[in-house]
């Protein structure tokens, strides 16, 4: 006879003879919010008090087993019962408890499994400890119980990488006891019966001894000290895993304290902002609603950008027609795409067979006429308005009605491009970032006449390509490049006024950027900025302090950066070294301009650079180019190597506060009142004591 008890709104118990099923039902991902925690604790306690069931099996409804603690509760006052206490109740249960995990058992979800007396995985299961990606560490016994099941090195690997481990590997490592192909409910009933029949052994994880491995702990601690000194939680993970040698209560106490301490850090706040921000950018009404079908994509241009975009589409399983004007360009494009896909194979992203299938979906063609049957065209040719206008005029006649016409322009006016067609409603900007098959950002640029279903299709495409789509309005450079154009001048001013390019790079790398701005310039090619400066020379504000003197002179020597063997740095064997010729150029420019160089501390470099970024980012929000501060933040995290643990420029701005930022800008304005101006929105925030987070909430 089946008997169902609703413990609370998220947890129910179903008894069938000697078997009790505890069923978790908390969509979308069964996170262990307060109601789930309370329900689990009450269910285990009730079943033990009653003493009628001989075995308990826990499973979850919906798309996944528990995917972790409820992240929305982080940063708020904790509500009892605490997750580690609930899991101790489960582990201490007199009645054996088994867990059946499907989907993604992550963080607190995986830890729930670890606290049970045996674990069943459903085919396709992935387990993981992703807390590190949120600036945290496993806080519900993961650092104590996983070493008992799978050893210290594997625990360190999982907890420090945050990677999702496939079920097969989890089985091999002894993390799960069985892997079955069944529904969670079927598997729970079967496994419970097997426990009753003595066919599935159960044991308390805390009763298993940890195999000591001091070397793994010491080596890892040393590696983290060298490479991740600026991060908080990785070091705490090692400390907590080391404590797994202690009895359960003591080890859990150390883990708990480390978890609570990590929760207080700005890194945790930044990383959780990034987690929700990544999802929030597509949570807007413009991203929803009707979309157009995209079964085939045309990409115009076989250069680095076009080939990267084509690769990205092929990786997502979308057939691509690649168009070039001449055979050699087309051949180069195909070669680049093939190389990109081979790279994906060597990185384990796809198999060799999948690569061959992807290449079969590529149709290289000459001339635009072949684009008559595609659903979306992405133009990725030179950044020249007349070339783009010519192409869009032709696409207007060639493409079928309803086809979406996109430009990958990084700066140009999408409305002007759209005006070359008699279907501006079908035109938008799809701005990819190089390398386009790797970088996750996609700016979706809305023209004045772009139809709503075209924008929604842009977001659907971003999702299909596994990219983060962010809505931007038309302006010079959209969100990212417009802000970049402004703050990169600060890097040049710092060098003119006394810092060396290397000091600027080192200071910003110390802040967390993967590469300083001069190294980025060398990598991208200094000729790109040089061309832009020349293009804009005629329209430059005469009151603006020119920032390009040093870079212009470097380019006049043909030192375009990495591809030329030298730029700000010299590239040979080993690490790049600062270019001594550049130091001479800097000295000459300073002398020419009558600048007496002064010393800058690393702190001042970071402050000036970040303040300039925040200033333009504020303006971008103020004039509506970006819908909300969080959109700017995600552009920088996914397109510009901004340190994720700092959450993005405007999340970071909140850690300084509008008032202090206004004070800084006012101080800097004493030297250059044209460049350093307080944006009215920032002034208003300073006056009213509000934050960018408030603007996110309000939008
Ligand atoms: N808490 C609260 N909400 C969560 C959540 C969590 N742990 N995980 C996902 N969600 C929400 C998302 O915000 C999203 O909400 P919206 O639909 O409102 O945007 C919804 O669930 C669906 O998530 P995704 O869009 O990400 O769905 P997906 O299918 O692409 O991915 C997933 C599913 C793999 C579980 C992914 O959401 C994910 O990685 N989640 C985070 C997992 C995690 O970090 N767990 C550890 C938490 S910390 C912890 O557990 C500490 C501890 O030790 C006690």
GROMACS .gro file of C-alpha atoms and ligand atoms in nm, residues 27-33 63-74 83-84 87 103-111 128-134 136-142 164 255-256 259 263 272 275-276 278-280 282-283 463, ligand 1:
model
  113
   27UNK     CA    1   1.177   2.383  -0.934
   28UNK     CA    2   1.367   2.497  -1.131
   29UNK     CA    3   1.679   2.324  -0.991
   30UNK     CA    4   1.571   2.184  -0.651
   31UNK     CA    5   1.803   2.421  -0.464
   32UNK     CA    6   1.820   2.364  -0.089
   33UNK     CA    7   1.637   2.674   0.025
   63UNK     CA    8   1.513   1.829  -1.468
   64UNK     CA    9   1.781   1.776  -1.206
   65UNK     CA   10   1.865   1.650  -0.861
   66UNK     CA   11   1.953   1.930  -0.618
   67UNK     CA   12   2.184   2.176  -0.801
   68UNK     CA   13   2.312   2.331  -0.479
   69UNK     CA   14   2.234   2.564  -0.196
   70UNK     CA   15   1.987   2.840  -0.284
   71UNK     CA   16   2.217   3.114  -0.407
   72UNK     CA   17   1.945   3.377  -0.373
   73UNK     CA   18   1.972   3.335   0.007
   74UNK     CA   19   2.344   3.422   0.011
   83UNK     CA   20   2.261   2.264   0.562
   84UNK     CA   21   2.553   2.086   0.738
   87UNK     CA   22   2.318   1.646   0.637
  103UNK     CA   23   2.100   1.583  -1.403
  104UNK     CA   24   2.350   1.806  -1.226
  105UNK     CA   25   2.412   1.728  -0.858
  106UNK     CA   26   2.619   2.031  -0.769
  107UNK     CA   27   2.749   2.191  -0.450
  108UNK     CA   28   2.503   2.135  -0.167
  109UNK     CA   29   2.322   1.887  -0.394
  110UNK     CA   30   2.626   1.668  -0.439
  111UNK     CA   31   2.699   1.708  -0.069
  128UNK     CA   32   3.045   1.892  -0.910
  129UNK     CA   33   3.162   2.127  -0.640
  130UNK     CA   34   3.127   2.462  -0.821
  131UNK     CA   35   3.136   2.675  -0.505
  132UNK     CA   36   3.480   2.807  -0.597
  133UNK     CA   37   3.321   2.972  -0.900
  134UNK     CA   38   3.107   3.168  -0.654
  136UNK     CA   39   3.302   2.998  -0.178
  137UNK     CA   40   3.398   2.648  -0.079
  138UNK     CA   41   3.185   2.339  -0.029
  139UNK     CA   42   3.008   2.430   0.292
  140UNK     CA   43   2.796   2.126   0.369
  141UNK     CA   44   3.052   1.856   0.426
  142UNK     CA   45   3.197   1.826   0.076
  164UNK     CA   46   3.142   1.891  -1.354
  255UNK     CA   47   3.491   2.384   0.691
  256UNK     CA   48   3.197   2.585   0.829
  259UNK     CA   49   3.261   2.892   0.440
  263UNK     CA   50   3.069   3.443   0.239
  272UNK     CA   51   2.750   3.585  -0.742
  275UNK     CA   52   2.634   3.430  -1.188
  276UNK     CA   53   2.300   3.612  -1.183
  278UNK     CA   54   2.492   3.619  -1.691
  279UNK     CA   55   2.132   3.510  -1.667
  280UNK     CA   56   1.981   3.857  -1.618
  282UNK     CA   57   1.865   3.769  -2.138
  283UNK     CA   58   1.588   3.809  -1.881
  463UNK     CA   59   2.190   3.098  -2.654
  700LIG     N1   60   2.020   2.866  -0.635
  700LIG     C1   61   1.918   2.944  -0.678
  700LIG     N2   62   1.882   2.953  -0.808
  700LIG     C2   63   1.950   2.879  -0.895
  700LIG     C3   64   2.056   2.795  -0.859
  700LIG     C4   65   2.091   2.789  -0.720
  700LIG     N3   66   2.188   2.710  -0.675
  700LIG     N4   67   2.105   2.736  -0.969
  700LIG     C5   68   2.032   2.780  -1.072
  700LIG     N5   69   1.939   2.867  -1.028
  700LIG     C6   70   1.836   2.934  -1.107
  700LIG     C7   71   1.896   3.024  -1.215
  700LIG     O1   72   1.924   3.152  -1.162
  700LIG     C8   73   1.787   3.025  -1.319
  700LIG     O2   74   1.689   3.115  -1.275
  700LIG     P1   75   1.607   3.203  -1.383
  700LIG     O3   76   1.540   3.102  -1.470
  700LIG     O4   77   1.516   3.283  -1.296
  700LIG     O5   78   1.710   3.284  -1.454
  700LIG     C9   79   1.727   2.884  -1.310
  700LIG     O6   80   1.768   2.834  -1.181
  700LIG    C10   81   1.778   2.790  -1.415
  700LIG     O7   82   1.920   2.795  -1.418
  700LIG     P2   83   2.001   2.802  -1.555
  700LIG     O8   84   1.939   2.902  -1.646
  700LIG     O9   85   2.143   2.818  -1.519
  700LIG    O10   86   1.972   2.656  -1.614
  700LIG     P3   87   2.069   2.555  -1.685
  700LIG    O11   88   1.990   2.435  -1.713
  700LIG    O12   89   2.143   2.623  -1.793
  700LIG    O13   90   2.181   2.517  -1.573
  700LIG    C11   91   2.263   2.447  -1.361
  700LIG    C12   92   2.144   2.448  -1.459
  700LIG    C13   93   2.378   2.364  -1.419
  700LIG    C14   94   2.216   2.386  -1.233
  700LIG    C15   95   2.314   2.591  -1.340
  700LIG    O14   96   2.203   2.672  -1.305
  700LIG    C16   97   2.415   2.607  -1.230
  700LIG    O15   98   2.532   2.583  -1.253
  700LIG     N6   99   2.372   2.649  -1.110
  700LIG    C17  100   2.459   2.682  -1.002
  700LIG    C18  101   2.503   2.558  -0.931
  700LIG    C19  102   2.589   2.594  -0.814
  700LIG    O16  103   2.675   2.680  -0.821
  700LIG     N7  104   2.568   2.524  -0.702
  700LIG    C20  105   2.642   2.547  -0.585
  700LIG    C21  106   2.572   2.646  -0.501
  700LIG     S1  107   2.667   2.696  -0.360
  700LIG    C22  108   2.651   2.568  -0.252
  700LIG    O17  109   2.588   2.471  -0.279
  700LIG    C23  110   2.720   2.594  -0.124
  700LIG    C24  111   2.727   2.478  -0.035
  700LIG    O18  112   2.819   2.403  -0.039
  700LIG    C25  113   2.627   2.462   0.066
   0.00000   0.00000   0.00000
